[in-house]
Amino acid sequence: MTHEAVGTQRGWNDRLPPAKAYKPLSGLSRDKRTAEQDKAAGGRYRRAVPLGKGQFARASITLRLYRRTRRIRAYLRWSVSGYTEERYVCDVAEATRAANLAHAWRKAREAGLAVDEPLPESSTATSMSVRAVMTANKGADTKPELLLRSALHRKGLRYRVGVRPIPELRRTADVVFTKVKVAVFVDGCFWHGCPEHYRPSRQNSEAWSKKIKDNRDRDVATTNALKDQGWIVLRFWEHEDPELAAREIKATVERRKAVV
């Protein structure tokens, strides 16, 4: 396969590039390597390589150091029928691996080597970005919830998961401390309209805006209903640090134990 450049950058002229510009961290799990590629590409759905006839493969960017020329080259790699395909994308010269991966993904997209994965015919989402968010938002045991629960467990707290604080009220909390009446909710940034990360859909925006508003109104109603019954309600956004959230929860639970 020929290696025709689709974009180049100035290399390091008088020294070898630093390891942090191209080497992955040692011991990275497969999930973390995938997350690294997803972040650099701008989403997993943006890592598609067209194979023809409506077929796509998911690609990754590999960075290689060529010591003789003191250059880092980026290659797009994907698998087809068990065989690995590779295409040279560009030289990179940013200071960090993350920046070099992001630069290479941009060049791959500009050259048409990587594209957005199309929506499945059965999907009701308005775009792949919306579908990606919808898919990531499970009803229970989401990654932010699991991280928070692990942090709480390390702090010696015991709790119930995914139960109704008030049985007759059809509202389920993510973490519940029944005896001291503390209910914890981990709100997803998309579905609950996070002021930092929520971005309204440009397509069918009126319907989506109503959906998010209904969710937020329901959150307020849930919080008020629980408070009326003597519960303390703690809400955290999914992007918040689970350790800091766990610290606040533990302090709240301990204060309640002192008065209950």
PDB file of N, CA and C in Angstrom, residues 118-206:
ATOM      1  N   PRO A 118     -23.306   5.930   9.731  1.00  0.00           N
ATOM      2  CA  PRO A 118     -24.691   6.341   9.480  1.00  0.00           C
ATOM      3  C   PRO A 118     -25.657   5.739  10.486  1.00  0.00           C
ATOM      4  N   LEU A 119     -26.791   6.386  10.649  1.00  0.00           N
ATOM      5  CA  LEU A 119     -27.827   5.874  11.537  1.00  0.00           C
ATOM      6  C   LEU A 119     -28.425   4.579  10.995  1.00  0.00           C
ATOM      7  N   PRO A 120     -28.660   3.583  11.856  1.00  0.00           N
ATOM      8  CA  PRO A 120     -29.401   2.393  11.419  1.00  0.00           C
ATOM      9  C   PRO A 120     -30.815   2.780  11.005  1.00  0.00           C
ATOM     10  N   GLU A 121     -31.382   2.055  10.075  1.00  0.00           N
ATOM     11  CA  GLU A 121     -32.725   2.377   9.592  1.00  0.00           C
ATOM     12  C   GLU A 121     -33.765   2.317  10.701  1.00  0.00           C
ATOM     13  N   SER A 122     -33.515   1.471  11.692  1.00  0.00           N
ATOM     14  CA  SER A 122     -34.491   1.294  12.771  1.00  0.00           C
ATOM     15  C   SER A 122     -34.370   2.348  13.870  1.00  0.00           C
ATOM     16  N   SER A 123     -33.336   3.197  13.799  1.00  0.00           N
ATOM     17  CA  SER A 123     -33.100   4.158  14.879  1.00  0.00           C
ATOM     18  C   SER A 123     -34.116   5.297  14.839  1.00  0.00           C
ATOM     19  N   THR A 124     -34.521   5.751  16.022  1.00  0.00           N
ATOM     20  CA  THR A 124     -35.427   6.893  16.134  1.00  0.00           C
ATOM     21  C   THR A 124     -34.680   8.184  16.465  1.00  0.00           C
ATOM     22  N   ALA A 125     -33.355   8.099  16.617  1.00  0.00           N
ATOM     23  CA  ALA A 125     -32.559   9.281  16.924  1.00  0.00           C
ATOM     24  C   ALA A 125     -32.471  10.191  15.702  1.00  0.00           C
ATOM     25  N   THR A 126     -32.211  11.464  15.958  1.00  0.00           N
ATOM     26  CA  THR A 126     -32.129  12.425  14.864  1.00  0.00           C
ATOM     27  C   THR A 126     -30.734  12.508  14.266  1.00  0.00           C
ATOM     28  N   SER A 127     -29.724  11.990  14.963  1.00  0.00           N
ATOM     29  CA  SER A 127     -28.363  11.992  14.448  1.00  0.00           C
ATOM     30  C   SER A 127     -27.561  10.951  15.208  1.00  0.00           C
ATOM     31  N   MET A 128     -26.358  10.626  14.686  1.00  0.00           N
ATOM     32  CA  MET A 128     -25.526   9.646  15.372  1.00  0.00           C
ATOM     33  C   MET A 128     -25.045  10.178  16.716  1.00  0.00           C
ATOM     34  N   SER A 129     -24.815  11.493  16.816  1.00  0.00           N
ATOM     35  CA  SER A 129     -24.381  12.042  18.097  1.00  0.00           C
ATOM     36  C   SER A 129     -25.477  11.880  19.156  1.00  0.00           C
ATOM     37  N   VAL A 130     -26.719  12.115  18.760  1.00  0.00           N
ATOM     38  CA  VAL A 130     -27.838  11.923  19.687  1.00  0.00           C
ATOM     39  C   VAL A 130     -27.988  10.452  20.042  1.00  0.00           C
ATOM     40  N   ARG A 131     -27.861   9.584  19.046  1.00  0.00           N
ATOM     41  CA  ARG A 131     -27.983   8.145  19.294  1.00  0.00           C
ATOM     42  C   ARG A 131     -26.888   7.661  20.243  1.00  0.00           C
ATOM     43  N   ALA A 132     -25.676   8.197  20.096  1.00  0.00           N
ATOM     44  CA  ALA A 132     -24.585   7.799  20.965  1.00  0.00           C
ATOM     45  C   ALA A 132     -24.886   8.140  22.417  1.00  0.00           C
ATOM     46  N   VAL A 133     -25.449   9.323  22.633  1.00  0.00           N
ATOM     47  CA  VAL A 133     -25.801   9.735  23.990  1.00  0.00           C
ATOM     48  C   VAL A 133     -26.934   8.874  24.531  1.00  0.00           C
ATOM     49  N   MET A 134     -27.933   8.626  23.680  1.00  0.00           N
ATOM     50  CA  MET A 134     -29.072   7.808  24.111  1.00  0.00           C
ATOM     51  C   MET A 134     -28.621   6.399  24.465  1.00  0.00           C
ATOM     52  N   THR A 135     -27.722   5.829  23.676  1.00  0.00           N
ATOM     53  CA  THR A 135     -27.241   4.479  23.922  1.00  0.00           C
ATOM     54  C   THR A 135     -26.443   4.409  25.216  1.00  0.00           C
ATOM     55  N   ALA A 136     -25.677   5.471  25.476  1.00  0.00           N
ATOM     56  CA  ALA A 136     -24.832   5.478  26.677  1.00  0.00           C
ATOM     57  C   ALA A 136     -25.639   5.644  27.955  1.00  0.00           C
ATOM     58  N   ASN A 137     -26.851   6.167  27.852  1.00  0.00           N
ATOM     59  CA  ASN A 137     -27.674   6.415  29.030  1.00  0.00           C
ATOM     60  C   ASN A 137     -28.565   5.220  29.328  1.00  0.00           C
ATOM     61  N   LYS A 138     -28.025   4.279  30.096  1.00  0.00           N
ATOM     62  CA  LYS A 138     -28.805   3.130  30.509  1.00  0.00           C
ATOM     63  C   LYS A 138     -29.709   3.522  31.672  1.00  0.00           C
ATOM     64  N   GLY A 139     -30.696   2.702  31.939  1.00  0.00           N
ATOM     65  CA  GLY A 139     -31.608   3.015  33.025  1.00  0.00           C
ATOM     66  C   GLY A 139     -31.001   2.809  34.394  1.00  0.00           C
ATOM     67  N   ALA A 140     -30.045   1.891  34.521  1.00  0.00           N
ATOM     68  CA  ALA A 140     -29.452   1.593  35.821  1.00  0.00           C
ATOM     69  C   ALA A 140     -28.030   1.103  35.617  1.00  0.00           C
ATOM     70  N   ASP A 141     -27.264   1.155  36.705  1.00  0.00           N
ATOM     71  CA  ASP A 141     -25.873   0.681  36.690  1.00  0.00           C
ATOM     72  C   ASP A 141     -25.043   1.368  35.618  1.00  0.00           C
ATOM     73  N   THR A 142     -25.243   2.671  35.455  1.00  0.00           N
ATOM     74  CA  THR A 142     -24.407   3.422  34.542  1.00  0.00           C
ATOM     75  C   THR A 142     -23.011   3.551  35.144  1.00  0.00           C
ATOM     76  N   LYS A 143     -22.040   3.904  34.317  1.00  0.00           N
ATOM     77  CA  LYS A 143     -20.669   4.027  34.805  1.00  0.00           C
ATOM     78  C   LYS A 143     -20.549   5.051  35.932  1.00  0.00           C
ATOM     79  N   PRO A 144     -21.164   6.258  35.815  1.00  0.00           N
ATOM     80  CA  PRO A 144     -21.084   7.212  36.931  1.00  0.00           C
ATOM     81  C   PRO A 144     -21.685   6.656  38.224  1.00  0.00           C
ATOM     82  N   GLU A 145     -22.781   5.902  38.105  1.00  0.00           N
ATOM     83  CA  GLU A 145     -23.385   5.304  39.295  1.00  0.00           C
ATOM     84  C   GLU A 145     -22.445   4.286  39.932  1.00  0.00           C
ATOM     85  N   LEU A 146     -21.840   3.442  39.118  1.00  0.00           N
ATOM     86  CA  LEU A 146     -20.935   2.421  39.637  1.00  0.00           C
ATOM     87  C   LEU A 146     -19.724   3.042  40.312  1.00  0.00           C
ATOM     88  N   LEU A 147     -19.193   4.107  39.716  1.00  0.00           N
ATOM     89  CA  LEU A 147     -18.039   4.781  40.320  1.00  0.00           C
ATOM     90  C   LEU A 147     -18.403   5.395  41.660  1.00  0.00           C
ATOM     91  N   LEU A 148     -19.595   5.998  41.735  1.00  0.00           N
ATOM     92  CA  LEU A 148     -20.028   6.596  42.992  1.00  0.00           C
ATOM     93  C   LEU A 148     -20.238   5.512  44.054  1.00  0.00           C
ATOM     94  N   ARG A 149     -20.880   4.428  43.675  1.00  0.00           N
ATOM     95  CA  ARG A 149     -21.117   3.350  44.640  1.00  0.00           C
ATOM     96  C   ARG A 149     -19.813   2.752  45.152  1.00  0.00           C
ATOM     97  N   SER A 150     -18.834   2.620  44.273  1.00  0.00           N
ATOM     98  CA  SER A 150     -17.525   2.110  44.701  1.00  0.00           C
ATOM     99  C   SER A 150     -16.876   3.056  45.696  1.00  0.00           C
ATOM    100  N   ALA A 151     -16.978   4.362  45.428  1.00  0.00           N
ATOM    101  CA  ALA A 151     -16.401   5.350  46.332  1.00  0.00           C
ATOM    102  C   ALA A 151     -17.094   5.316  47.692  1.00  0.00           C
ATOM    103  N   LEU A 152     -18.413   5.154  47.686  1.00  0.00           N
ATOM    104  CA  LEU A 152     -19.158   5.069  48.946  1.00  0.00           C
ATOM    105  C   LEU A 152     -18.768   3.820  49.727  1.00  0.00           C
ATOM    106  N   HIS A 153     -18.598   2.722  49.017  1.00  0.00           N
ATOM    107  CA  HIS A 153     -18.239   1.460  49.676  1.00  0.00           C
ATOM    108  C   HIS A 153     -16.862   1.565  50.313  1.00  0.00           C
ATOM    109  N   ARG A 154     -15.931   2.228  49.631  1.00  0.00           N
ATOM    110  CA  ARG A 154     -14.580   2.403  50.195  1.00  0.00           C
ATOM    111  C   ARG A 154     -14.609   3.244  51.460  1.00  0.00           C
ATOM    112  N   LYS A 155     -15.607   4.095  51.580  1.00  0.00           N
ATOM    113  CA  LYS A 155     -15.733   4.933  52.772  1.00  0.00           C
ATOM    114  C   LYS A 155     -16.511   4.238  53.887  1.00  0.00           C
ATOM    115  N   GLY A 156     -16.821   2.958  53.670  1.00  0.00           N
ATOM    116  CA  GLY A 156     -17.475   2.175  54.710  1.00  0.00           C
ATOM    117  C   GLY A 156     -18.975   2.332  54.776  1.00  0.00           C
ATOM    118  N   LEU A 157     -19.579   2.930  53.771  1.00  0.00           N
ATOM    119  CA  LEU A 157     -21.024   3.130  53.775  1.00  0.00           C
ATOM    120  C   LEU A 157     -21.739   1.949  53.139  1.00  0.00           C
ATOM    121  N   ARG A 158     -22.889   1.622  53.669  1.00  0.00           N
ATOM    122  CA  ARG A 158     -23.726   0.562  53.113  1.00  0.00           C
ATOM    123  C   ARG A 158     -25.076   1.162  52.762  1.00  0.00           C
ATOM    124  N   TYR A 159     -25.655   0.715  51.689  1.00  0.00           N
ATOM    125  CA  TYR A 159     -26.814   1.397  51.120  1.00  0.00           C
ATOM    126  C   TYR A 159     -27.622   0.419  50.275  1.00  0.00           C
ATOM    127  N   ARG A 160     -28.781   0.881  49.843  1.00  0.00           N
ATOM    128  CA  ARG A 160     -29.601   0.132  48.890  1.00  0.00           C
ATOM    129  C   ARG A 160     -29.500   0.804  47.527  1.00  0.00           C
ATOM    130  N   VAL A 161     -29.690   0.014  46.491  1.00  0.00           N
ATOM    131  CA  VAL A 161     -29.497   0.513  45.124  1.00  0.00           C
ATOM    132  C   VAL A 161     -30.784   0.365  44.325  1.00  0.00           C
ATOM    133  N   GLY A 162     -31.162   1.444  43.642  1.00  0.00           N
ATOM    134  CA  GLY A 162     -32.284   1.391  42.710  1.00  0.00           C
ATOM    135  C   GLY A 162     -33.611   1.024  43.334  1.00  0.00           C
ATOM    136  N   VAL A 163     -33.951   1.664  44.446  1.00  0.00           N
ATOM    137  CA  VAL A 163     -35.232   1.390  45.109  1.00  0.00           C
ATOM    138  C   VAL A 163     -36.012   2.692  45.282  1.00  0.00           C
ATOM    139  N   ARG A 164     -37.303   2.533  45.581  1.00  0.00           N
ATOM    140  CA  ARG A 164     -38.136   3.696  45.854  1.00  0.00           C
ATOM    141  C   ARG A 164     -37.950   4.107  47.307  1.00  0.00           C
ATOM    142  N   PRO A 165     -37.521   5.330  47.578  1.00  0.00           N
ATOM    143  CA  PRO A 165     -37.422   5.772  48.970  1.00  0.00           C
ATOM    144  C   PRO A 165     -38.767   5.696  49.683  1.00  0.00           C
ATOM    145  N   ILE A 166     -39.822   6.075  48.967  1.00  0.00           N
ATOM    146  CA  ILE A 166     -41.186   5.955  49.482  1.00  0.00           C
ATOM    147  C   ILE A 166     -41.914   4.950  48.576  1.00  0.00           C
ATOM    148  N   PRO A 167     -42.247   3.778  49.076  1.00  0.00           N
ATOM    149  CA  PRO A 167     -42.806   2.725  48.217  1.00  0.00           C
ATOM    150  C   PRO A 167     -44.007   3.145  47.390  1.00  0.00           C
ATOM    151  N   GLU A 168     -44.873   3.960  47.947  1.00  0.00           N
ATOM    152  CA  GLU A 168     -46.081   4.349  47.215  1.00  0.00           C
ATOM    153  C   GLU A 168     -45.816   5.455  46.190  1.00  0.00           C
ATOM    154  N   LEU A 169     -44.645   6.086  46.242  1.00  0.00           N
ATOM    155  CA  LEU A 169     -44.272   7.111  45.280  1.00  0.00           C
ATOM    156  C   LEU A 169     -43.435   6.473  44.177  1.00  0.00           C
ATOM    157  N   ARG A 170     -43.910   6.567  42.947  1.00  0.00           N
ATOM    158  CA  ARG A 170     -43.226   5.890  41.843  1.00  0.00           C
ATOM    159  C   ARG A 170     -42.007   6.693  41.376  1.00  0.00           C
ATOM    160  N   ARG A 171     -41.032   6.772  42.278  1.00  0.00           N
ATOM    161  CA  ARG A 171     -39.772   7.447  41.994  1.00  0.00           C
ATOM    162  C   ARG A 171     -38.649   6.576  42.545  1.00  0.00           C
ATOM    163  N   THR A 172     -37.693   6.231  41.713  1.00  0.00           N
ATOM    164  CA  THR A 172     -36.593   5.367  42.120  1.00  0.00           C
ATOM    165  C   THR A 172     -35.317   6.184  42.251  1.00  0.00           C
ATOM    166  N   ALA A 173     -34.648   6.055  43.390  1.00  0.00           N
ATOM    167  CA  ALA A 173     -33.367   6.739  43.610  1.00  0.00           C
ATOM    168  C   ALA A 173     -32.231   5.778  43.295  1.00  0.00           C
ATOM    169  N   ASP A 174     -31.085   6.333  42.945  1.00  0.00           N
ATOM    170  CA  ASP A 174     -29.944   5.499  42.574  1.00  0.00           C
ATOM    171  C   ASP A 174     -29.273   4.873  43.791  1.00  0.00           C
ATOM    172  N   VAL A 175     -29.174   5.627  44.876  1.00  0.00           N
ATOM    173  CA  VAL A 175     -28.603   5.133  46.131  1.00  0.00           C
ATOM    174  C   VAL A 175     -29.492   5.620  47.266  1.00  0.00           C
ATOM    175  N   VAL A 176     -29.839   4.699  48.176  1.00  0.00           N
ATOM    176  CA  VAL A 176     -30.775   5.048  49.249  1.00  0.00           C
ATOM    177  C   VAL A 176     -30.224   4.575  50.593  1.00  0.00           C
ATOM    178  N   PHE A 177     -30.220   5.488  51.553  1.00  0.00           N
ATOM    179  CA  PHE A 177     -29.884   5.163  52.943  1.00  0.00           C
ATOM    180  C   PHE A 177     -31.198   5.216  53.719  1.00  0.00           C
ATOM    181  N   THR A 178     -31.831   4.070  53.834  1.00  0.00           N
ATOM    182  CA  THR A 178     -33.210   4.008  54.320  1.00  0.00           C
ATOM    183  C   THR A 178     -33.366   4.519  55.741  1.00  0.00           C
ATOM    184  N   LYS A 179     -32.502   4.062  56.658  1.00  0.00           N
ATOM    185  CA  LYS A 179     -32.684   4.392  58.073  1.00  0.00           C
ATOM    186  C   LYS A 179     -32.554   5.882  58.350  1.00  0.00           C
ATOM    187  N   VAL A 180     -31.663   6.545  57.617  1.00  0.00           N
ATOM    188  CA  VAL A 180     -31.474   7.981  57.876  1.00  0.00           C
ATOM    189  C   VAL A 180     -32.203   8.838  56.849  1.00  0.00           C
ATOM    190  N   LYS A 181     -32.914   8.204  55.947  1.00  0.00           N
ATOM    191  CA  LYS A 181     -33.742   8.888  54.948  1.00  0.00           C
ATOM    192  C   LYS A 181     -32.942   9.876  54.090  1.00  0.00           C
ATOM    193  N   VAL A 182     -31.912   9.326  53.438  1.00  0.00           N
ATOM    194  CA  VAL A 182     -31.115  10.099  52.482  1.00  0.00           C
ATOM    195  C   VAL A 182     -31.209   9.400  51.125  1.00  0.00           C
ATOM    196  N   ALA A 183     -31.641  10.140  50.116  1.00  0.00           N
ATOM    197  CA  ALA A 183     -31.784   9.590  48.765  1.00  0.00           C
ATOM    198  C   ALA A 183     -30.827  10.328  47.825  1.00  0.00           C
ATOM    199  N   VAL A 184     -30.110   9.545  47.009  1.00  0.00           N
ATOM    200  CA  VAL A 184     -29.102  10.109  46.110  1.00  0.00           C
ATOM    201  C   VAL A 184     -29.472   9.802  44.665  1.00  0.00           C
ATOM    202  N   PHE A 185     -29.374  10.813  43.820  1.00  0.00           N
ATOM    203  CA  PHE A 185     -29.646  10.658  42.387  1.00  0.00           C
ATOM    204  C   PHE A 185     -28.403  11.081  41.599  1.00  0.00           C
ATOM    205  N   VAL A 186     -28.050  10.289  40.589  1.00  0.00           N
ATOM    206  CA  VAL A 186     -26.981  10.650  39.665  1.00  0.00           C
ATOM    207  C   VAL A 186     -27.651  10.961  38.328  1.00  0.00           C
ATOM    208  N   ASP A 187     -27.679  12.236  37.979  1.00  0.00           N
ATOM    209  CA  ASP A 187     -28.422  12.682  36.803  1.00  0.00           C
ATOM    210  C   ASP A 187     -27.523  12.735  35.564  1.00  0.00           C
ATOM    211  N   GLY A 188     -27.989  12.112  34.497  1.00  0.00           N
ATOM    212  CA  GLY A 188     -27.266  12.148  33.232  1.00  0.00           C
ATOM    213  C   GLY A 188     -27.307  13.533  32.609  1.00  0.00           C
ATOM    214  N   CYS A 189     -26.183  13.972  32.064  1.00  0.00           N
ATOM    215  CA  CYS A 189     -26.089  15.338  31.538  1.00  0.00           C
ATOM    216  C   CYS A 189     -27.055  15.576  30.381  1.00  0.00           C
ATOM    217  N   PHE A 190     -27.250  14.577  29.535  1.00  0.00           N
ATOM    218  CA  PHE A 190     -28.136  14.780  28.381  1.00  0.00           C
ATOM    219  C   PHE A 190     -29.596  14.776  28.802  1.00  0.00           C
ATOM    220  N   TRP A 191     -30.032  13.725  29.468  1.00  0.00           N
ATOM    221  CA  TRP A 191     -31.451  13.554  29.752  1.00  0.00           C
ATOM    222  C   TRP A 191     -31.991  14.540  30.770  1.00  0.00           C
ATOM    223  N   HIS A 192     -31.103  15.082  31.620  1.00  0.00           N
ATOM    224  CA  HIS A 192     -31.582  15.989  32.664  1.00  0.00           C
ATOM    225  C   HIS A 192     -31.185  17.440  32.415  1.00  0.00           C
ATOM    226  N   GLY A 193     -30.617  17.721  31.252  1.00  0.00           N
ATOM    227  CA  GLY A 193     -30.352  19.112  30.874  1.00  0.00           C
ATOM    228  C   GLY A 193     -29.251  19.782  31.652  1.00  0.00           C
ATOM    229  N   CYS A 194     -28.103  19.131  31.763  1.00  0.00           N
ATOM    230  CA  CYS A 194     -26.970  19.710  32.476  1.00  0.00           C
ATOM    231  C   CYS A 194     -26.602  21.079  31.873  1.00  0.00           C
ATOM    232  N   PRO A 195     -26.484  22.118  32.694  1.00  0.00           N
ATOM    233  CA  PRO A 195     -26.168  23.456  32.159  1.00  0.00           C
ATOM    234  C   PRO A 195     -24.776  23.547  31.551  1.00  0.00           C
ATOM    235  N   GLU A 196     -23.881  22.622  31.893  1.00  0.00           N
ATOM    236  CA  GLU A 196     -22.521  22.661  31.352  1.00  0.00           C
ATOM    237  C   GLU A 196     -22.391  21.868  30.055  1.00  0.00           C
ATOM    238  N   HIS A 197     -23.070  20.734  29.962  1.00  0.00           N
ATOM    239  CA  HIS A 197     -22.805  19.820  28.854  1.00  0.00           C
ATOM    240  C   HIS A 197     -23.985  19.548  27.923  1.00  0.00           C
ATOM    241  N   TYR A 198     -25.185  19.902  28.320  1.00  0.00           N
ATOM    242  CA  TYR A 198     -26.328  19.632  27.442  1.00  0.00           C
ATOM    243  C   TYR A 198     -26.313  20.560  26.239  1.00  0.00           C
ATOM    244  N   ARG A 199     -26.432  19.971  25.059  1.00  0.00           N
ATOM    245  CA  ARG A 199     -26.510  20.736  23.813  1.00  0.00           C
ATOM    246  C   ARG A 199     -27.792  20.336  23.094  1.00  0.00           C
ATOM    247  N   PRO A 200     -28.742  21.260  22.928  1.00  0.00           N
ATOM    248  CA  PRO A 200     -30.012  20.920  22.284  1.00  0.00           C
ATOM    249  C   PRO A 200     -29.783  20.402  20.862  1.00  0.00           C
ATOM    250  N   SER A 201     -30.582  19.434  20.480  1.00  0.00           N
ATOM    251  CA  SER A 201     -30.513  18.910  19.122  1.00  0.00           C
ATOM    252  C   SER A 201     -31.032  19.954  18.139  1.00  0.00           C
ATOM    253  N   ARG A 202     -30.365  20.081  17.024  1.00  0.00           N
ATOM    254  CA  ARG A 202     -30.806  21.025  15.998  1.00  0.00           C
ATOM    255  C   ARG A 202     -31.979  20.472  15.199  1.00  0.00           C
ATOM    256  N   GLN A 203     -32.108  19.166  15.196  1.00  0.00           N
ATOM    257  CA  GLN A 203     -33.212  18.534  14.491  1.00  0.00           C
ATOM    258  C   GLN A 203     -34.297  18.159  15.494  1.00  0.00           C
ATOM    259  N   ASN A 204     -35.520  18.449  15.135  1.00  0.00           N
ATOM    260  CA  ASN A 204     -36.654  18.159  16.007  1.00  0.00           C
ATOM    261  C   ASN A 204     -36.448  18.786  17.390  1.00  0.00           C
ATOM    262  N   SER A 205     -35.924  20.015  17.382  1.00  0.00           N
ATOM    263  CA  SER A 205     -35.505  20.662  18.627  1.00  0.00           C
ATOM    264  C   SER A 205     -36.658  20.907  19.588  1.00  0.00           C
ATOM    265  N   GLU A 206     -37.835  21.208  19.064  1.00  0.00           N
ATOM    266  CA  GLU A 206     -38.977  21.490  19.937  1.00  0.00           C
ATOM    267  C   GLU A 206     -39.356  20.267  20.765  1.00  0.00           C
TER     268      GLU A 206
END
